[in-house]
Coordinates of C-alpha atoms in Angstrom, one line a residue:
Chain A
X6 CA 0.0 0.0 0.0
X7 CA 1.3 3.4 -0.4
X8 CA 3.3 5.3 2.5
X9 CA 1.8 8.2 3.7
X10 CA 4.4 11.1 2.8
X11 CA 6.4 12.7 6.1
X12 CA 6.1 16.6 6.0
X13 CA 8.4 18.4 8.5
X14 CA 5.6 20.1 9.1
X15 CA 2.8 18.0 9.0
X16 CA 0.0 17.6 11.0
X17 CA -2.1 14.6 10.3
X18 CA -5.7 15.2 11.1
X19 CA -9.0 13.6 10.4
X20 CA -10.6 14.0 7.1
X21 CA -11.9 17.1 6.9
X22 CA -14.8 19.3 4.8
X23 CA -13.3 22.3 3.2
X24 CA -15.2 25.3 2.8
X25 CA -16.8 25.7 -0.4
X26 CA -19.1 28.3 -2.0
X27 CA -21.7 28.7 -5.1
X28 CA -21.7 30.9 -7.9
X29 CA -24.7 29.7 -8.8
X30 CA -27.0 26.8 -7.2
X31 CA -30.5 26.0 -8.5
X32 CA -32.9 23.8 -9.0
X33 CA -36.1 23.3 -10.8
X34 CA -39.1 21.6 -10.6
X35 CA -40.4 19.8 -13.7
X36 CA -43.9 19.7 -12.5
X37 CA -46.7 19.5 -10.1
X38 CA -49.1 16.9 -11.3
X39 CA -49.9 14.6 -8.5
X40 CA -48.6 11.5 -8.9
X41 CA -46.2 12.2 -11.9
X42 CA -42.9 11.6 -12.6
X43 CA -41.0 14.4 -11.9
X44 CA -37.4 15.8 -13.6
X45 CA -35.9 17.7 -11.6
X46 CA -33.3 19.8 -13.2
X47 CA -30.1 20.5 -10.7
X48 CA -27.5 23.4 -11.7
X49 CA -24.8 24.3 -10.0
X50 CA -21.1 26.4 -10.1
X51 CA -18.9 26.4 -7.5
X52 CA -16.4 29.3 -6.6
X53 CA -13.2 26.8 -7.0
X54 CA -12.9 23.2 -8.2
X55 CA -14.4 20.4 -6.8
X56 CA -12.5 17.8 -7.2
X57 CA -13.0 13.3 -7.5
X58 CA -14.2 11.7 -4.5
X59 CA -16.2 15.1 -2.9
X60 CA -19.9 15.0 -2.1
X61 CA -22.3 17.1 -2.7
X62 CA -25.5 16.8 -0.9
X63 CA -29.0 18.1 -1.9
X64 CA -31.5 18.6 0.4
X65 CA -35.3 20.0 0.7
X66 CA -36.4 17.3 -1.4
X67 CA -39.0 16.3 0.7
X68 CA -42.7 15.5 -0.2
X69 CA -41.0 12.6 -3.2
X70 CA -43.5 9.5 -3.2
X71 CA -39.9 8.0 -4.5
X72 CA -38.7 5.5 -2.5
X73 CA -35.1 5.3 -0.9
X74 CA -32.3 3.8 -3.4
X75 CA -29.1 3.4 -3.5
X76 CA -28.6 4.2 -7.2
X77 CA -31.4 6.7 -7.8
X78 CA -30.4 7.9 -11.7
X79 CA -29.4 11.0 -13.0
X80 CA -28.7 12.4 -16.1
X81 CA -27.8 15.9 -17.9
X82 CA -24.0 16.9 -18.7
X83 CA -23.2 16.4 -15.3
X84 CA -23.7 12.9 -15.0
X85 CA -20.5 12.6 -16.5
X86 CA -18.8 14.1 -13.8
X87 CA -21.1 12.4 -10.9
X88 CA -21.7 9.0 -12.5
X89 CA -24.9 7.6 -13.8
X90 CA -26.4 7.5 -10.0
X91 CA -26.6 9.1 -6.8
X92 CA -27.5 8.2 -3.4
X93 CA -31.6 9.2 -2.6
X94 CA -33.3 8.9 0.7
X95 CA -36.9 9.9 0.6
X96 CA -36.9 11.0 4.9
X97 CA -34.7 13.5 4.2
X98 CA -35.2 14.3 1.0
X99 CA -31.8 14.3 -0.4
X100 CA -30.0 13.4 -2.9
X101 CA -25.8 12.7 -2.4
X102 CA -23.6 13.4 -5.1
X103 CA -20.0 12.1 -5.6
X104 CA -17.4 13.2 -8.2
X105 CA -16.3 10.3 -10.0
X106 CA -12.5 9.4 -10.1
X107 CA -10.5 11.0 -12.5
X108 CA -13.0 14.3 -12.6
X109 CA -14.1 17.2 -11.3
X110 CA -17.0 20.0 -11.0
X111 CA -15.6 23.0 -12.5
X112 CA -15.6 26.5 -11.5
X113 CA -16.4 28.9 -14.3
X114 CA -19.4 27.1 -15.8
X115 CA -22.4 25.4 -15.2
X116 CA -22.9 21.8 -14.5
X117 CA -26.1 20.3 -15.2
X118 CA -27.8 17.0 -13.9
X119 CA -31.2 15.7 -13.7
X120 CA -33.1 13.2 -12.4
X121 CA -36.6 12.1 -11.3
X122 CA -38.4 11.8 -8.4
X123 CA -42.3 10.9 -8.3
X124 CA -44.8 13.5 -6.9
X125 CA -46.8 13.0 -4.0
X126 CA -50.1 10.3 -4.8
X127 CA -52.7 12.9 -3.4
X128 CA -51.6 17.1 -3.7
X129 CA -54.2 19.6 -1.4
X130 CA -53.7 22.9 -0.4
X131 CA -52.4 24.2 -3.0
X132 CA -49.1 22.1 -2.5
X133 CA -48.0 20.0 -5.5
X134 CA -45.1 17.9 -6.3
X135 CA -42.0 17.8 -4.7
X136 CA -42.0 20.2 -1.5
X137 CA -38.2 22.2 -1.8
X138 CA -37.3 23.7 1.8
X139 CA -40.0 26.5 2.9
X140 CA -37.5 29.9 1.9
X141 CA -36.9 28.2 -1.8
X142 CA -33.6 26.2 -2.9
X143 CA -30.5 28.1 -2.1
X144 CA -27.1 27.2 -1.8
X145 CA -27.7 26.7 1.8
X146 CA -29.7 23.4 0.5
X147 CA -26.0 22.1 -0.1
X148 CA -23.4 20.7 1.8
X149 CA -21.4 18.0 1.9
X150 CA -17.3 16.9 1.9
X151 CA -15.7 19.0 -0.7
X152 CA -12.1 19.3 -1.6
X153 CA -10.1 21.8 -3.8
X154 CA -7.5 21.4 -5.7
X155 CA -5.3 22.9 -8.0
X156 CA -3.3 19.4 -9.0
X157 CA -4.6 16.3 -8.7
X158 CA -2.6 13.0 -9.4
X159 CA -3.4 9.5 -9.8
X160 CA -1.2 7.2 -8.3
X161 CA -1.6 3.3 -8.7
X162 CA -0.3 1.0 -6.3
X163 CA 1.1 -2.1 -7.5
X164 CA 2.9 -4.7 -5.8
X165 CA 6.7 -5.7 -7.6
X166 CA 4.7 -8.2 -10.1
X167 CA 2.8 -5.1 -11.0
X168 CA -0.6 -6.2 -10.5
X169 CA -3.2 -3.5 -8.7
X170 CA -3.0 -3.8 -5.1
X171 CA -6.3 -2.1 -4.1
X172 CA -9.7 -2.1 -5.2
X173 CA -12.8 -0.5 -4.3
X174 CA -16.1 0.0 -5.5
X175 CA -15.5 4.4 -5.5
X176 CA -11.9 3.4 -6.9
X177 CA -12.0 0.1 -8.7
X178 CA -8.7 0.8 -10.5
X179 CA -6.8 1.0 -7.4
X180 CA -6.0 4.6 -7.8
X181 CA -4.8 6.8 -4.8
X182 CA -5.2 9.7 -5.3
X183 CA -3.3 12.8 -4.1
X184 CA -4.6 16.8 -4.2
X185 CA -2.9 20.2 -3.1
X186 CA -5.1 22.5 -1.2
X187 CA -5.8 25.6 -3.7
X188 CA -4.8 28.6 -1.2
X189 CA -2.9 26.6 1.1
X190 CA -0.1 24.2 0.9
X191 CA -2.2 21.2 2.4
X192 CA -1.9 17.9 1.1
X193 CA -4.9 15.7 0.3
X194 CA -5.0 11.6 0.2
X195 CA -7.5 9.7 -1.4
X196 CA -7.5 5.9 -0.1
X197 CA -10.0 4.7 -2.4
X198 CA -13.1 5.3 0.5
X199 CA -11.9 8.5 2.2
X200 CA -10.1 11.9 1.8
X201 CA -7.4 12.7 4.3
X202 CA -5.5 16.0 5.2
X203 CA -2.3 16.4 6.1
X204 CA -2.6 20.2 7.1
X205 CA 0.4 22.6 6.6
X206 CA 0.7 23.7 10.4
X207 CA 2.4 27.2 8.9
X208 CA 1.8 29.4 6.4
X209 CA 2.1 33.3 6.9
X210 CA 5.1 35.3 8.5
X211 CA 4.6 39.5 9.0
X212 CA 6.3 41.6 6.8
X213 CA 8.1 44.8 9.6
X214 CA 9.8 47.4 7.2
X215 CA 12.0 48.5 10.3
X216 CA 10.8 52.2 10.0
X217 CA 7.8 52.0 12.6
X218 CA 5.7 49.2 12.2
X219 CA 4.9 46.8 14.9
X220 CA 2.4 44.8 16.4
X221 CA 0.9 46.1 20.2
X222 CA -0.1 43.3 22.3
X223 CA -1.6 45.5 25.0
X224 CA -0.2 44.6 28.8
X225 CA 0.2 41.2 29.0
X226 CA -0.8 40.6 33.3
X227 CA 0.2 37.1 33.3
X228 CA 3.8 38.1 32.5
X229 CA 4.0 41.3 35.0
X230 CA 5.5 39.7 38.2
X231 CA 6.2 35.9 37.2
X232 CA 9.4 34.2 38.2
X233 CA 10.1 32.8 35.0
X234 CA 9.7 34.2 31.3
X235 CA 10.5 33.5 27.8
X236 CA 10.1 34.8 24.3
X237 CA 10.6 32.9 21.0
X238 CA 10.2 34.2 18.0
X239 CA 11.2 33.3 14.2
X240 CA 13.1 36.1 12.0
X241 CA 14.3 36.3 8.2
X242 CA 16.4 39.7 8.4
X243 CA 16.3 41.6 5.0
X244 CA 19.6 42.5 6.4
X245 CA 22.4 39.6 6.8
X246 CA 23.3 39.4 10.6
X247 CA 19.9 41.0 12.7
X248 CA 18.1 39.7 14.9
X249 CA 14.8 40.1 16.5
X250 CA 13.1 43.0 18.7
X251 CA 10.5 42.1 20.4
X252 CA 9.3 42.3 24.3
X253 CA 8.1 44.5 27.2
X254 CA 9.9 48.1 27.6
X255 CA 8.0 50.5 29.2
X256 CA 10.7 52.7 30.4
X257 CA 14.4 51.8 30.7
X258 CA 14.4 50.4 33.9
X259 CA 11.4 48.4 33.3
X260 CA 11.7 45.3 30.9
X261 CA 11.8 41.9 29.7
X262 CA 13.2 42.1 25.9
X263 CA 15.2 41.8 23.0
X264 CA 17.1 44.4 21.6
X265 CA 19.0 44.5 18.4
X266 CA 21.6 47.3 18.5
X267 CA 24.9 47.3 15.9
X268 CA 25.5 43.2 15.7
X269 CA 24.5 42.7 19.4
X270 CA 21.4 41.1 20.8
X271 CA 20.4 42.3 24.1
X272 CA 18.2 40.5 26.4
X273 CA 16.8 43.3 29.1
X274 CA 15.6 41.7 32.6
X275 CA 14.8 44.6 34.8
X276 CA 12.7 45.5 37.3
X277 CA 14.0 48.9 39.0
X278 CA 17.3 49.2 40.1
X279 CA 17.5 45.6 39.8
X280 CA 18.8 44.4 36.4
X281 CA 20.5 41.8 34.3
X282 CA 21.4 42.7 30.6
X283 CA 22.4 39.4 28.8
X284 CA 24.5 40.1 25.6
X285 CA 25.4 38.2 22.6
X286 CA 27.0 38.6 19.2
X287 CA 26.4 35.0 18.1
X288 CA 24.2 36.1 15.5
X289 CA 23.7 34.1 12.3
X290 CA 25.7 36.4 9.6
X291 CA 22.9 35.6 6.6
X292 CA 19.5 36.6 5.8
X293 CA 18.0 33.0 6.4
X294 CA 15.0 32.0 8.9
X295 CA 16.1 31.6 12.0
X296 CA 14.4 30.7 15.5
X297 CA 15.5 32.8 18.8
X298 CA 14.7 32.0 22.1
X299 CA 15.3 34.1 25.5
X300 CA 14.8 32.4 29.2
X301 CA 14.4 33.9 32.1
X302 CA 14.2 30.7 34.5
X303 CA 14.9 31.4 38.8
X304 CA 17.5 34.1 37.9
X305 CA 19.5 31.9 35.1
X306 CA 18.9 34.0 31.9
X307 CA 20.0 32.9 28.3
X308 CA 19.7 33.1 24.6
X309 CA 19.1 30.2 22.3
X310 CA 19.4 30.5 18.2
X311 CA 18.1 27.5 16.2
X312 CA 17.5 25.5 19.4
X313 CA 21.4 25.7 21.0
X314 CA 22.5 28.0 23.8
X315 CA 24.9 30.5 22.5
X316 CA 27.3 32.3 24.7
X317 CA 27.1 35.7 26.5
X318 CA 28.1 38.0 29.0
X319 CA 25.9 38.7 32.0
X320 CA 25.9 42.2 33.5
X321 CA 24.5 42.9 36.5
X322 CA 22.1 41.0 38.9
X323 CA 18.7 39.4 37.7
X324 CA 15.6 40.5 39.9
X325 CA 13.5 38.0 41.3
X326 CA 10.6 38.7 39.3
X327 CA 9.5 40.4 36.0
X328 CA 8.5 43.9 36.6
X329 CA 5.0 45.0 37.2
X330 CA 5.0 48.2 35.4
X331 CA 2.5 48.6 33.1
X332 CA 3.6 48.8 29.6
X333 CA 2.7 46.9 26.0
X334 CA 4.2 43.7 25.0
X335 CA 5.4 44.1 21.4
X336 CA 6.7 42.8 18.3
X337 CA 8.9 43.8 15.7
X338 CA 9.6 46.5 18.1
X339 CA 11.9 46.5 21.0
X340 CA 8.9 47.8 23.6
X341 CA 8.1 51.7 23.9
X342 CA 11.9 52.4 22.5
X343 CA 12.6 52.9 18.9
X344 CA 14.6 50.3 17.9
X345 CA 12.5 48.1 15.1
X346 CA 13.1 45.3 13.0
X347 CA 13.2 45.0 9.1
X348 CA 12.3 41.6 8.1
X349 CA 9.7 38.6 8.4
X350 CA 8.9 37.5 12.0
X351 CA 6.7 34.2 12.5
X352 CA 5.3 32.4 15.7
X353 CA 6.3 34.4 18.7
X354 CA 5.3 33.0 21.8
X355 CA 5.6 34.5 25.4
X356 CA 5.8 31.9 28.5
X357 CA 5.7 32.9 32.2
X358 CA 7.0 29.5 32.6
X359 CA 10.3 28.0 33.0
X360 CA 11.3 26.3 29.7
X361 CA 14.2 24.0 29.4
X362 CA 16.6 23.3 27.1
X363 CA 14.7 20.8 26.1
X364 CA 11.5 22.9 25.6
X365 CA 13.6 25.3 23.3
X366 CA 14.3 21.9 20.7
X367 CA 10.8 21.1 20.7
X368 CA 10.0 24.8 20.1
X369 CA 12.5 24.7 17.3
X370 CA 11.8 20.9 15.8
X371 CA 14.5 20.8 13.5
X372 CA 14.1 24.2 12.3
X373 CA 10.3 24.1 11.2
X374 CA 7.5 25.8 13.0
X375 CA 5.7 23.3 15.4
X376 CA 2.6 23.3 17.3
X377 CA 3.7 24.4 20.8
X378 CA 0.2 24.2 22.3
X379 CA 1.3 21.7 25.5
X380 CA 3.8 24.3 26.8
X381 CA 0.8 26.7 27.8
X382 CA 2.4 29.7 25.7
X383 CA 1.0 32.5 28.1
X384 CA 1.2 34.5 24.3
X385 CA 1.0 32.7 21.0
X386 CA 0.8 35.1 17.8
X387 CA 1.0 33.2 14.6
X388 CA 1.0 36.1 12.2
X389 CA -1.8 35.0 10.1
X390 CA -2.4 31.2 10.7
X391 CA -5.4 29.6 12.0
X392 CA -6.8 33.7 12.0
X393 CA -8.6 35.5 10.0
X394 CA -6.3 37.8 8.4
X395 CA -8.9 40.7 6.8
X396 CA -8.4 43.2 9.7
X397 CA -5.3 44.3 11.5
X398 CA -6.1 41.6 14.7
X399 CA -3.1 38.9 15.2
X400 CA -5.3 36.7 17.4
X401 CA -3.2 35.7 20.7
X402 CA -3.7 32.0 19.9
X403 CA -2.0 31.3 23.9
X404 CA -3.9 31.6 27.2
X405 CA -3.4 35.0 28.4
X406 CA -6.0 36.2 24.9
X407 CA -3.9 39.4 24.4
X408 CA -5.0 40.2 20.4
X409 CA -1.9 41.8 18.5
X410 CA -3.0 45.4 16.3
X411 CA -0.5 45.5 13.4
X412 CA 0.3 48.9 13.8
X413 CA 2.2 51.3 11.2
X414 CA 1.1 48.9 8.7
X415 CA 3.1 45.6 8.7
X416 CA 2.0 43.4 5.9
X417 CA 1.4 39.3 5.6
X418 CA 3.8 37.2 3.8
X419 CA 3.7 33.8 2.6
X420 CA 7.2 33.6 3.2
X421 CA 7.6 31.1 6.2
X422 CA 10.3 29.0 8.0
Chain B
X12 CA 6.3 50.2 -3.6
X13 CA 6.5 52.2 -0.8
X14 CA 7.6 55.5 -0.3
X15 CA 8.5 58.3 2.7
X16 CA 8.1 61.0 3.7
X17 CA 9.3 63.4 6.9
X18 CA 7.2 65.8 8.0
X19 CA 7.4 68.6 10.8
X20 CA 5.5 67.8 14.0
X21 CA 3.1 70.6 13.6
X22 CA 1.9 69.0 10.1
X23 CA 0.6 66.0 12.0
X24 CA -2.8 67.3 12.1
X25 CA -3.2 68.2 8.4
X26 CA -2.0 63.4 7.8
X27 CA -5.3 61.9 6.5
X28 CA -4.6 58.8 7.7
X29 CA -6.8 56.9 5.2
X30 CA -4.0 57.7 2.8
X31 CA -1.1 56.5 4.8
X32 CA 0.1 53.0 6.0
X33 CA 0.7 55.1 9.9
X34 CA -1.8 54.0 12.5
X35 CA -2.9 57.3 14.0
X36 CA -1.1 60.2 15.4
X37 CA -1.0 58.4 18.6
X38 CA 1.7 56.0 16.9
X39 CA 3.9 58.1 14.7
X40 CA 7.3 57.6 15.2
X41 CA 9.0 61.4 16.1
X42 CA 12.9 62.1 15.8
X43 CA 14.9 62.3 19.2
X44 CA 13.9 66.0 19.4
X45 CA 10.4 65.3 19.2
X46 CA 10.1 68.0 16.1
X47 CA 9.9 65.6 12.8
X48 CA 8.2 62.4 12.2
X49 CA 7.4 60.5 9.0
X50 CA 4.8 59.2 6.6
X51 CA 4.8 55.9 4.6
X52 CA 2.2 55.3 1.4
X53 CA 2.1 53.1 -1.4
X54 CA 2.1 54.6 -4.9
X55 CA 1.5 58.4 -5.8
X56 CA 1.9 60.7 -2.7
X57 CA -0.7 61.9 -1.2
X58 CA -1.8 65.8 -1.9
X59 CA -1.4 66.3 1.6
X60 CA 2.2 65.3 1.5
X61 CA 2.7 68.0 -1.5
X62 CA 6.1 69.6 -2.1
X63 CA 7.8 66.7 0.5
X64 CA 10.7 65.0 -0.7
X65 CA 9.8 61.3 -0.9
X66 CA 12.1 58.7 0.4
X67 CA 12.9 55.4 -0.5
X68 CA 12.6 52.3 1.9
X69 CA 16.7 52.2 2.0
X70 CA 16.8 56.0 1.8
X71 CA 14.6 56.3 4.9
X72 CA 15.9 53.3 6.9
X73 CA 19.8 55.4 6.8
X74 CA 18.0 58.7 7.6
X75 CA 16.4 57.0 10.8
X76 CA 19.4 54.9 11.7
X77 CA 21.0 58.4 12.7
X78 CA 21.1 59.8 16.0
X79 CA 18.8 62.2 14.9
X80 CA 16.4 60.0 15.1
X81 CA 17.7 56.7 17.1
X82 CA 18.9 57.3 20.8
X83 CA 22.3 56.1 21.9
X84 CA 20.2 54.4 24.9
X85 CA 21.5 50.3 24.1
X86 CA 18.8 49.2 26.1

């Protein structure tokens, strides 16, 4: 049988219905006479490609005297694409539709099928034939497990004697076929009986231009007065040999973050008169992705860079806890100071935890974007993953629900690590 | 592409921000002195903006890397 492929990246979920919508859905009645035969005529475009081994469900059929089958025929253009039958049960009056192996509803143009369902023995009230849902037939009459693709393969598994190892009555030439996600990098599986999705866990970075832009994350509670902190955060300089600012600045002598200043990172613990400024020059001299990591953990404070400790120099004492002075947590943007960054950032997370070592691989996984969920990131802004991306919210994705407002307009990339 | 453009503190009020990729007032970015700050736009300049010398992305990040406009505070 074929191996399922291994994506740095992956995340293999259940399968899945992606969202679809219409152009154009209708369907019409072919007549009212009680008793009748009854050709129904079903149209329908959707706004992307539907692609072999989707459903498509219609329902509001009810009032059919037709009984339930298995292989209720249809007919039109379409049936081409759906196969000579489709699934009809008369309690809920619907009718499920599968694209055939091998094709696909297209977007663009109209697809046409029809078939017949018998009218109601006895009509009264005025209500003849078949009874479509009260408000009319909409798109809302459809649903079912669609898939979009803008590739879709055919692969054939054979064993070394080249005979067809699978066989099934939706796939009876042993196909398996494999789809890309149209907007997305997800990967598709078709087993012969079931889609599968193998979701890309990362897909959008923030574009900071290093003049002014950055994203606020408001005052971040859980953070003010913990024992223990971190921030990770991914960065792609536009210039070789920067690295990321990002943290919690409200005044100089109130702070937990990092500071990029003429080839040297700067990781700020202060609270008052007591303060610990951890530098490092260890940065990666290229304009490549690369994962950063501070830890503040029972006053041991270091810097990690694609998941190693790097050295440093300590100065000063670290307090006991991170202030409590009320100030913003931000990103690209070394707190209320001016220093900013020019370049993609991805993923930053804040902890009020103590993370280890080994907490900083995991984080990093090889250099790819994981999902850090089971640390309890106190912060967790994904720059445009799993969110919405058509306002200027970067939903805080950890526990402490601090939003991010892209501020001085930083822009969503599709660049990611 | 984007372009720049420094104005004098005073002119703040006269920014449509509709027209500019800046936030609000409340988060302009001001020189050390506190008497310029800047405006970022894609495209044709906004009339507002009228008679400004327009800076490139490169041209405006070496303007503001200069301590007129970046404090010598490390941290």
């Amino acid at each position: 049988m074929f191996v399922l492929p291994t994506f740095g990246l992956g995340v293999i979920g259940s399968p899945t219905v992606p969202p679809e919508t219409f152009d154009t859905a209708t369907l019409e009645n072919g007549g009212n006479g009680a008793g009748n035969d009854n050709t129904l005529t079903f149209t329908v475009n959707p706004s992307a490609s539907i692609s072999a081994g989707s459903t498509l469900t219609i329902a509001g059929l009810t009032g059919s005297q037709t009984s339930d089958s298995g292989s209720l025929t249809i007919g039109g253009a379409g049936a081409a694409i759906f196969g000579s039958s489709a699934d009809w049960t008369q309690s809920s009056g619907t009718l499920v539709l599968t694209v055939a192996g091998g094709q696909s509803v297209p977007t663009g143009s109209d697809t046409v099928i029809t078939f017949t369902l018998t009218n109601p023995a006895t009509t009264s009230s005025g209500v003849t034939g078949i009874t479509l849902a009260s408000s009319g037939f909409t798109t809302a009459n459809i649903s079912g497990t669609f898939l979009n693709a803008v590739a879709l393969f055919n692969v054939t598994t054979r064993d070394t004697e080249a005979n067809i190892l699978s066989s099934t009555p939706t796939n009876p030439s042993g196909e398996v076929n494999i789809a890309f996600g149209e907007d997305t990098n997800d990967f598709y599986i078709y087993d012969g009986s079931a889609w599968y999705i193998y979701k890309d866990f990362n897909n959008y970075s923030i574009n900071f231009d290093g003049t002014d832009d950055y994203i606020d994350c408001g005052v971040i509670t859980g953070l003010q007065g913990a024992s223990n902190g971190a921030i990770s955060v991914w960065i792609k300089p536009d210039t070789a040999g920067q690295a990321p600012n990002i943290g919690y600045r409200p005044s100089a002598s109130h702070q937990f973050v990092l500071t990029f200043v003429g080839g040297t990172l700067y990781f700020g613990v202060r609270n008052g008169s007591t303060a610990n400024i951890y530098t490092t020059t260890a940065i990666p001299n290229d304009t490549n992705w690369h994962h950063y990591v501070a830890t503040f953990t029972s006053g041991t404070t270091k810097i990690y860079i694609d998941g190693s400790q790097v050295a440093g120099t300590q100065s000063g004492s670290n307090p006991s806890t991170i202030s409590s002075t009320s100030g913003s947590f931000m990103i690209g943007r070394n707190g209320n100071d001016n220093k900013y960054t020019d370049g993609l950032l991805d993923e930053a997370a804040l902890f009020n935890i103590a993370l280890s070592a080994s907490d900083v691989t995991d984080i990093y996984n090889g250099g790819v974007p994981n999902d850090i969920s089971s640390l309890n990131p106190l912060g967790w802004w994904r720059m445009g993953d799993n969110d919405s991306r058509t306002d200027t919210t970067i939903t805080d994705q950890g526990s402490g629900s601090n939003n991010g407002a892209l501020t001085n307009g930083p822009t969503f990339s599709t660049t990611v690590p | 592409m984007r372009n720049y453009c420094i104005i004098n503190s005073d002119e703040v009020s006269s920014v449509n921000f509709d027209q500019v990729a800046e936030t609000s007032a409340d988060t302009l970015r001001y020189s050390i002195d506190g008497t310029q700050t800047f405006v970022k736009y894609e495209g044709t300049q906004p009339s507002f903006l009228s008679g400004k010398q327009e800076y490139t992305h490169s041209e405006i990040l070496a303007i503001l890397a200069t301590d007129e406009w970046t404090s010598d505070d490390i941290i």
